[in-house]
Coordinates of C-alpha atoms in Angstrom, one line a residue:
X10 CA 95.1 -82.8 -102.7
X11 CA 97.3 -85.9 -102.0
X12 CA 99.0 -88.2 -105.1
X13 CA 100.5 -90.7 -103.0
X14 CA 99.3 -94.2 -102.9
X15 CA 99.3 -95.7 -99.0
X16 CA 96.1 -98.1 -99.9
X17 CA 95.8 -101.1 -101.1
X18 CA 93.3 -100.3 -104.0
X19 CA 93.1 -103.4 -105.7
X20 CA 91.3 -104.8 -102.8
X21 CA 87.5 -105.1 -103.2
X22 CA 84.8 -106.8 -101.3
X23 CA 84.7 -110.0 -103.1
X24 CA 88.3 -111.0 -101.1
X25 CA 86.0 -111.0 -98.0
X26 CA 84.1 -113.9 -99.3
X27 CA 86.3 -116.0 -101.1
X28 CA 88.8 -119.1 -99.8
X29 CA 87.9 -119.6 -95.8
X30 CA 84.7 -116.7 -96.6
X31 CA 82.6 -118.5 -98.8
X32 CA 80.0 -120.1 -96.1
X33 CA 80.0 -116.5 -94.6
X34 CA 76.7 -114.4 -94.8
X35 CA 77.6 -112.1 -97.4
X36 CA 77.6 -108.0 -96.5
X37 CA 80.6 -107.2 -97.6
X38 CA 79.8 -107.4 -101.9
X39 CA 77.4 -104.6 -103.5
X40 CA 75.6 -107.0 -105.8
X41 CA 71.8 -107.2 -105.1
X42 CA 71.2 -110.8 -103.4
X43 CA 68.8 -113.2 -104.5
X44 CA 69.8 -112.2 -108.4
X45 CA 70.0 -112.7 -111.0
X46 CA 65.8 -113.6 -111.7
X47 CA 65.0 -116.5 -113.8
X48 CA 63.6 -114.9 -116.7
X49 CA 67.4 -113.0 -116.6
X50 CA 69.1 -116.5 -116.5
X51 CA 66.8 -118.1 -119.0
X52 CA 67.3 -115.6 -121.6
X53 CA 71.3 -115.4 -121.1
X54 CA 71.1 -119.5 -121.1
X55 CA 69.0 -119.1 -124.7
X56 CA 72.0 -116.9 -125.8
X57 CA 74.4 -120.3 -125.3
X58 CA 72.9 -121.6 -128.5
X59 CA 74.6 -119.0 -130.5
X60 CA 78.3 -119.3 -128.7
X61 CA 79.4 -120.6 -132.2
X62 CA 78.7 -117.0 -133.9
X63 CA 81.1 -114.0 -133.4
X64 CA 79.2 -111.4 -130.5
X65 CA 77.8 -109.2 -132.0
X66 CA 76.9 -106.0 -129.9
X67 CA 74.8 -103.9 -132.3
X68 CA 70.9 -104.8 -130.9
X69 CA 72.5 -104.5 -127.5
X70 CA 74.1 -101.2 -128.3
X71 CA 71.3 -99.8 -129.9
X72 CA 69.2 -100.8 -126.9
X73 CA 71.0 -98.9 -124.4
X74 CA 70.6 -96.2 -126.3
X75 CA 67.3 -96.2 -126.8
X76 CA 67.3 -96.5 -122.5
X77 CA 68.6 -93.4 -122.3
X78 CA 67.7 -91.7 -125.0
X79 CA 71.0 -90.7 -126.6
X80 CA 72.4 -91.8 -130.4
X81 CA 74.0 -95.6 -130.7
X82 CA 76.9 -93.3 -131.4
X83 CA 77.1 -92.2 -127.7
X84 CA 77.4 -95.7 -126.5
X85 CA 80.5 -98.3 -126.2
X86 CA 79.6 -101.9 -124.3
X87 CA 82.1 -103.0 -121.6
X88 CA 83.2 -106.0 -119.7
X89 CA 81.8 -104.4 -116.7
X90 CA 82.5 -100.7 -115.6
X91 CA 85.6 -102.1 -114.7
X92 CA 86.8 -102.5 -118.0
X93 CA 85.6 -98.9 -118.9
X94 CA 88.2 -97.3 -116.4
X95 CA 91.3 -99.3 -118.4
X96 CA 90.2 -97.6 -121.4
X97 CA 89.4 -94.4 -120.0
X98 CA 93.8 -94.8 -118.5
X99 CA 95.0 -96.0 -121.3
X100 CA 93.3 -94.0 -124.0
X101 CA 92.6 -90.5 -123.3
X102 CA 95.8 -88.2 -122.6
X103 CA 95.8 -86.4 -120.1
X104 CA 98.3 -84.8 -117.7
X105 CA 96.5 -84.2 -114.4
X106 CA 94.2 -86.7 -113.5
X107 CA 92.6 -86.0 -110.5
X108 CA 90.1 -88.4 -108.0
X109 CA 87.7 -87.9 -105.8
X110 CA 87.7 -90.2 -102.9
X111 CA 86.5 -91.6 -100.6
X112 CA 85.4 -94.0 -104.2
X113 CA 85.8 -97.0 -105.6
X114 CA 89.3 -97.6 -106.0
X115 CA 89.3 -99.1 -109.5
X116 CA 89.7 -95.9 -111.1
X117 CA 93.2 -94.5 -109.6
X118 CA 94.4 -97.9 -109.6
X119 CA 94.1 -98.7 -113.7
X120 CA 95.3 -94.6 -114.1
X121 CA 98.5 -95.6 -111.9
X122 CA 98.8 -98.8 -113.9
X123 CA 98.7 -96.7 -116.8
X124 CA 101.7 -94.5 -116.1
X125 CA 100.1 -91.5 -114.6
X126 CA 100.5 -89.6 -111.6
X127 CA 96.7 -89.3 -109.5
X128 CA 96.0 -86.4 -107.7
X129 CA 93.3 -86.9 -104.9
X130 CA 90.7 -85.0 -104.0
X131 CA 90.0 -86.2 -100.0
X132 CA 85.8 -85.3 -99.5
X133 CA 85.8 -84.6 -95.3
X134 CA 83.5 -86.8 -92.7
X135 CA 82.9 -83.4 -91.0
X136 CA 80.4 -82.4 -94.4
X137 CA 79.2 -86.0 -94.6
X138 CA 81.4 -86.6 -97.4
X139 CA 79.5 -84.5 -99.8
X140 CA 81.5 -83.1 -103.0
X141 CA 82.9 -79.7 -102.4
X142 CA 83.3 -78.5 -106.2
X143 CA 85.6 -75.7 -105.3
X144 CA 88.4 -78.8 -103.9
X145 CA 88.2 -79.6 -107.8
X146 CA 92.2 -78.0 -109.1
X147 CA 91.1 -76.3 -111.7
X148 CA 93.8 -77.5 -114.2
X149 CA 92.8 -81.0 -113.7
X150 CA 91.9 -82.1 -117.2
X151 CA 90.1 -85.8 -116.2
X152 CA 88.3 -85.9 -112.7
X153 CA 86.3 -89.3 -111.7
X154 CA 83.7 -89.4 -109.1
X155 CA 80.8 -91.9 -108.0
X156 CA 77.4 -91.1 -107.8
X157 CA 76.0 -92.5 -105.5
X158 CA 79.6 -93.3 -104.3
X159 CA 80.7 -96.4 -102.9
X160 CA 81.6 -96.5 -100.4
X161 CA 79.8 -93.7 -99.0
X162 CA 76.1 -94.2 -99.9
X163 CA 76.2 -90.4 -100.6
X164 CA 74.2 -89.3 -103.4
X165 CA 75.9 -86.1 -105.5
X166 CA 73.4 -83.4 -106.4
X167 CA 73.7 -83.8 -110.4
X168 CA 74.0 -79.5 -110.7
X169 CA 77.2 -80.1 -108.6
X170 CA 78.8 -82.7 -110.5
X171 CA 77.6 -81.0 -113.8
X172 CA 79.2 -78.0 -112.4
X173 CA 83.0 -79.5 -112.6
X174 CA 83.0 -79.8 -116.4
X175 CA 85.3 -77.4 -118.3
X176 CA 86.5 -77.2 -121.7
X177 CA 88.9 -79.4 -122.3
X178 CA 88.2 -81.8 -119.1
X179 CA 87.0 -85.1 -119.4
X180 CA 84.5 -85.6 -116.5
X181 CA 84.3 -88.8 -115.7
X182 CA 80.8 -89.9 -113.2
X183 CA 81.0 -93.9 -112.0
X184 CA 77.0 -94.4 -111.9
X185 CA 77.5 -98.2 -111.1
X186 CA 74.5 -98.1 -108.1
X187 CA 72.4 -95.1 -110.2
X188 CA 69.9 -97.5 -110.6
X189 CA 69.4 -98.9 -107.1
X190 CA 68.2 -94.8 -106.1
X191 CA 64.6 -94.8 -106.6
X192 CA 63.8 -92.3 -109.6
X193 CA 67.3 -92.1 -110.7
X194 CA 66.9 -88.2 -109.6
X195 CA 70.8 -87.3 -110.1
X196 CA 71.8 -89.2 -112.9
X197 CA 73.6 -87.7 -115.8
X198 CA 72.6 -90.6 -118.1
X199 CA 71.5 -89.6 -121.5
X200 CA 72.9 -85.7 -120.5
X201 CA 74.6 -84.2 -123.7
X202 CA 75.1 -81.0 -123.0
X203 CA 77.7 -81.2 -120.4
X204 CA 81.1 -81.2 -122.0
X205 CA 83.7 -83.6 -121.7
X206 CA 81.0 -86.2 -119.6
X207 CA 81.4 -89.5 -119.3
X208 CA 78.6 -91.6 -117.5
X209 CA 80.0 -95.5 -116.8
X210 CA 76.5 -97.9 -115.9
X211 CA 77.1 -101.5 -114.3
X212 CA 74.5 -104.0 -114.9
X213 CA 76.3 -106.2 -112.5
X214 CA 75.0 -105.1 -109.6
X215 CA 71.5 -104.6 -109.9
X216 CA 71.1 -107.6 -111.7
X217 CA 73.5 -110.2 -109.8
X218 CA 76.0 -110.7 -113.0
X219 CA 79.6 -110.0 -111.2
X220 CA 80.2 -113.1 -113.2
X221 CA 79.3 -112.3 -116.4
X222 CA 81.1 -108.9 -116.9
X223 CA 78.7 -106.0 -118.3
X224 CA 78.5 -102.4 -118.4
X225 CA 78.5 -99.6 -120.3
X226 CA 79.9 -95.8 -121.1
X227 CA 77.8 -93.0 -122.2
X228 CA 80.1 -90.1 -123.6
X229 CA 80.7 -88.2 -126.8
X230 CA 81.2 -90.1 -130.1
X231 CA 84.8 -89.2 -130.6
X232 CA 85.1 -90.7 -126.6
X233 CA 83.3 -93.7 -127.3
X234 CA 85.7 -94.1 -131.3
X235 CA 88.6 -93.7 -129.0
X236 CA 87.8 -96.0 -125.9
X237 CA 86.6 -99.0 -128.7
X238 CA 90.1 -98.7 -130.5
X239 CA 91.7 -99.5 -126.6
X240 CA 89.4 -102.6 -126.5
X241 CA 90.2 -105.9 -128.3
X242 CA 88.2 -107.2 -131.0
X243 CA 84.8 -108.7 -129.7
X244 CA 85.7 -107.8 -126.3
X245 CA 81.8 -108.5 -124.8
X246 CA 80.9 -111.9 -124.9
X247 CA 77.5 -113.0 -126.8
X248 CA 76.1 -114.2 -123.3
X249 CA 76.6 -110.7 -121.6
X250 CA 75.2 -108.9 -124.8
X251 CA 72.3 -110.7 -123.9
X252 CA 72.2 -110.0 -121.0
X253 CA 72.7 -106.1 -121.4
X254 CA 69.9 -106.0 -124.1
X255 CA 67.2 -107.9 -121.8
X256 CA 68.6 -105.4 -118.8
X257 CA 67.5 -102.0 -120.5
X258 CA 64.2 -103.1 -121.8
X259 CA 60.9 -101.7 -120.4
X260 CA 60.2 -104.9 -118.0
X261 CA 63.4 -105.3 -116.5
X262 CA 63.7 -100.8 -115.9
X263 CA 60.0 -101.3 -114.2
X264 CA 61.6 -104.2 -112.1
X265 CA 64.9 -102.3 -111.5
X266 CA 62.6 -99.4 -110.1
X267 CA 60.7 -101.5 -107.9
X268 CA 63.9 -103.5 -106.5
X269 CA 65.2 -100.0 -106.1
X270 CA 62.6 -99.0 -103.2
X271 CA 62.6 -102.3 -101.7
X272 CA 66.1 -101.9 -101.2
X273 CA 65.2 -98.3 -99.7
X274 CA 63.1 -99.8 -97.0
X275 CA 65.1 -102.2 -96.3
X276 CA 68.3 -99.6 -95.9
X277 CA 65.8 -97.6 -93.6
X278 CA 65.3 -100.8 -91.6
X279 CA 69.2 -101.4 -91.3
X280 CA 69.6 -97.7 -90.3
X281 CA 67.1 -98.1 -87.4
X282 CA 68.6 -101.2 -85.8
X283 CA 71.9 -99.6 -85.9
X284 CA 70.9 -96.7 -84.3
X285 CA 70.7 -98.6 -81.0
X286 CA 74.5 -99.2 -81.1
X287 CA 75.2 -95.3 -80.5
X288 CA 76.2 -95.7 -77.4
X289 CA 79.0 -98.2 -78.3
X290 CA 80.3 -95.0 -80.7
X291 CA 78.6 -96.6 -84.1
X292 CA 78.2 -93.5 -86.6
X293 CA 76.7 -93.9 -89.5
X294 CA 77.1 -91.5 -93.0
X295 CA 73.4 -89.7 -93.6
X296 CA 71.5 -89.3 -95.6
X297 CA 72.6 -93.0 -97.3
X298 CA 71.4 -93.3 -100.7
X299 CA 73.0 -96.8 -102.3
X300 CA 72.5 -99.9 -101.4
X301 CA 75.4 -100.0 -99.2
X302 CA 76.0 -98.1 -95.9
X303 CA 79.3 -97.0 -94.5
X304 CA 79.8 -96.6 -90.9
X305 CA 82.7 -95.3 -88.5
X306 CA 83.4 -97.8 -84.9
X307 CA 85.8 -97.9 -82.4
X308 CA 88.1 -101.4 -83.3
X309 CA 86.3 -102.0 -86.0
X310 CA 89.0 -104.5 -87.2
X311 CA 88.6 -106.2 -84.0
X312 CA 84.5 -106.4 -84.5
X313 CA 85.0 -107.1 -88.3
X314 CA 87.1 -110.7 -87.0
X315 CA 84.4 -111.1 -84.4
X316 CA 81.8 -111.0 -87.0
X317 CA 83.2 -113.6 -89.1
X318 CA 83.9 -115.8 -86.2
X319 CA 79.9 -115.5 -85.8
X320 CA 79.7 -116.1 -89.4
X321 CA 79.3 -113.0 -91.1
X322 CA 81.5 -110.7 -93.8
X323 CA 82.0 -107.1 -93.7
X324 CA 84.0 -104.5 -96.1
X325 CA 86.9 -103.2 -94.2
X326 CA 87.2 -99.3 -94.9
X327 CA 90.7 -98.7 -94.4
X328 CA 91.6 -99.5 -98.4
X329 CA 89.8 -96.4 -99.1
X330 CA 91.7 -93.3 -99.2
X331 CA 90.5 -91.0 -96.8
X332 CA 89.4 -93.2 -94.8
X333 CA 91.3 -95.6 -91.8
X334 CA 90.6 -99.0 -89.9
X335 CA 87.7 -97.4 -87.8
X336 CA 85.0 -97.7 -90.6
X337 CA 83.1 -100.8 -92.0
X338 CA 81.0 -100.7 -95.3
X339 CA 77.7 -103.0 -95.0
X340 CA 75.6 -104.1 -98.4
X341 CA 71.9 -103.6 -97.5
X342 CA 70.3 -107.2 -97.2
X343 CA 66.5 -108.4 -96.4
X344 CA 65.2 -107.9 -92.8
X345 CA 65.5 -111.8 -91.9
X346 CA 69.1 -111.5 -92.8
X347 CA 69.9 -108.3 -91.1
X348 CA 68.1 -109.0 -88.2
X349 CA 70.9 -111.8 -87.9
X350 CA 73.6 -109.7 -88.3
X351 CA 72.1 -106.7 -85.8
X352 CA 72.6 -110.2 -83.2
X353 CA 76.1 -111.0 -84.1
X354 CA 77.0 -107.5 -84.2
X355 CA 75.7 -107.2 -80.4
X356 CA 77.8 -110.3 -79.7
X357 CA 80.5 -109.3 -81.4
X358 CA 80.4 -105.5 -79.8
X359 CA 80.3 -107.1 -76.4
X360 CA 82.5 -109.9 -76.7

């Protein structure tokens, strides 16, 4: 288990797409293209007409709930999971933190912020990243891990993660991309009988609102009392409460579930036209599960600036821990768009 630093971890996969990047063809961001759907942006628009008002987060609250079937007590509204791993550093004391990486960096970055020492747990390419729960030091009294984890795609058996809680261990499980799995089949959402979990949804992804800031924590009541005295007063705008009620009801889970296998056909149609770039040493991580794959190339730095010479944005993989400048994340997109890329990544391969 490593605590050092050595990554840049504030570095996410909007930087690829911002400044010189913004007329690039976007595969380096997780949020679902083509979002969010009118109805979503008509209802938060209807919301404006209230802006005058206070938010107030009750209906919204008491809709997630009802989602996943826990009490309104179990449930604290965020501005994005983002905001829900500040809390998490800033409220809860602990003394070994530990996380499990290769993940979203977020985490280890607002614990470090925070004042505390991270241990890491490094998951191995050799077992296709998958979570070892025996790595887990057993005195580690808050572990975070992503399910399915970005970067990875890999997709946790819930029995394994469950099997990490202890008494007196806060067991934090980043379900940001839960949603895009069809079924939701290892989801710990709406669990209460593993102790010490803490299950942190994004509806920012799914649903296109990086903008608007939205998300949610399922945990404990005395979890959730203690995260909402970290947060400042009305800390989810009236527009993203909205938002978050109109994302849990019935219609928008049946759409959810549907977007959810499109995505998973068109993953299984990126996997296939990337298979034919084996020979140039592309490795991809299987069996992929988000709606994101990560992949391993020989100068992938080098192809990653080719690509967006031919007009196209990538996730670097080196910011990562345990991983290094030979892998490349790539967000699932629709068959037109990745038949473009499978072109420029020929081009850019052979260049």
């Amino acid at each position: 288990m490593r605590t050092d630093s050595g990554h840049d971890l504030r570095h996410h996969g909007d930087a690829e797409v911002r400044d010189d990047g913004g007329s690039l063809v976007d595969l380096a961001v997780n949020v679902r293209a083509d979002t969010p759907p009118g109805w979503l942006r008509e209802h938060i628009a209807g919301s404006l007409d209230g802006l005058a008002a206070y938010p107030d987060g009750r209906a919204a609250r008491a809709a997630v709930a009802a989602r996943h079937g826990v009490p309104v007590e179990r449930v604290l509204l965020t501005a994005g999971a983002a905001e829900a791993f500040v809390l998490l550093a800033r409220a809860l004391k602990v003394r070994r933190p530990v996380v499990v990486h290769p993940q979203f960096t977020e985490p280890e970055a607002a614990l470090r912020d925070a004042g505390h020492t991270v241990g890491r747990v490094l998951l191995r390419e050799a077992d296709g990243f998958r979570l070892d729960p025996a790595a887990v030091p057993e005195d580690a009294d808050l572990v975070v891990i992503g399910n399915p984890t970005n970067p990875t795609s890999v997709l946790h058996p819930a029995d394994a993660v469950a099997s990490l809680a202890r008494p007196g261990r806060v067991l934090v499980v980043d379900e940001a991309f839960m949603d895009a799995v069809p079924g939701e089949p290892e989801s710990l959402a709406g669990r209460v009988d593993v102790p010490g979990l803490v299950v942190l949804r994004s509806l920012t992804k799914t649903w296109g609102l990086a903008g608007l800031r939205i998300g949610y924590v399922l945990a404990a009541p005395e979890t959730v009392a203690d995260l909402a005295r970290a947060q400042p007063l009305w800390p989810v705008s009236a527009p993203a409460l909205a938002a978050a009620e109109a994302c849990v009801g019935p219609r928008a889970v049946a759409e959810a579930a549907h977007a959810a296998h499109r995505v998973a056909a068109d993953r299984a149609y990126l996997l296939a036209g990337l298979a034919r770039f084996a020979a140039d040493g592309l490795r991809v991580v299987e069996p992929a599960r988000g709606p994101f794959l990560l992949i391993r190339l020989p100068r992938a730095a080098a192809v990653r600036a080719r690509l967006r010479d031919l007009g196209y944005a990538v996730r670097r993989g080196d910011t990562f821990p345990g991983l290094n400048e030979e892998w490349l994340r790539l967000a699932v997109r629709d068959r037109p768009t990745v038949d473009g890329f499978l072109t420029a990544l020929e081009r850019a391969l052979r260049r």
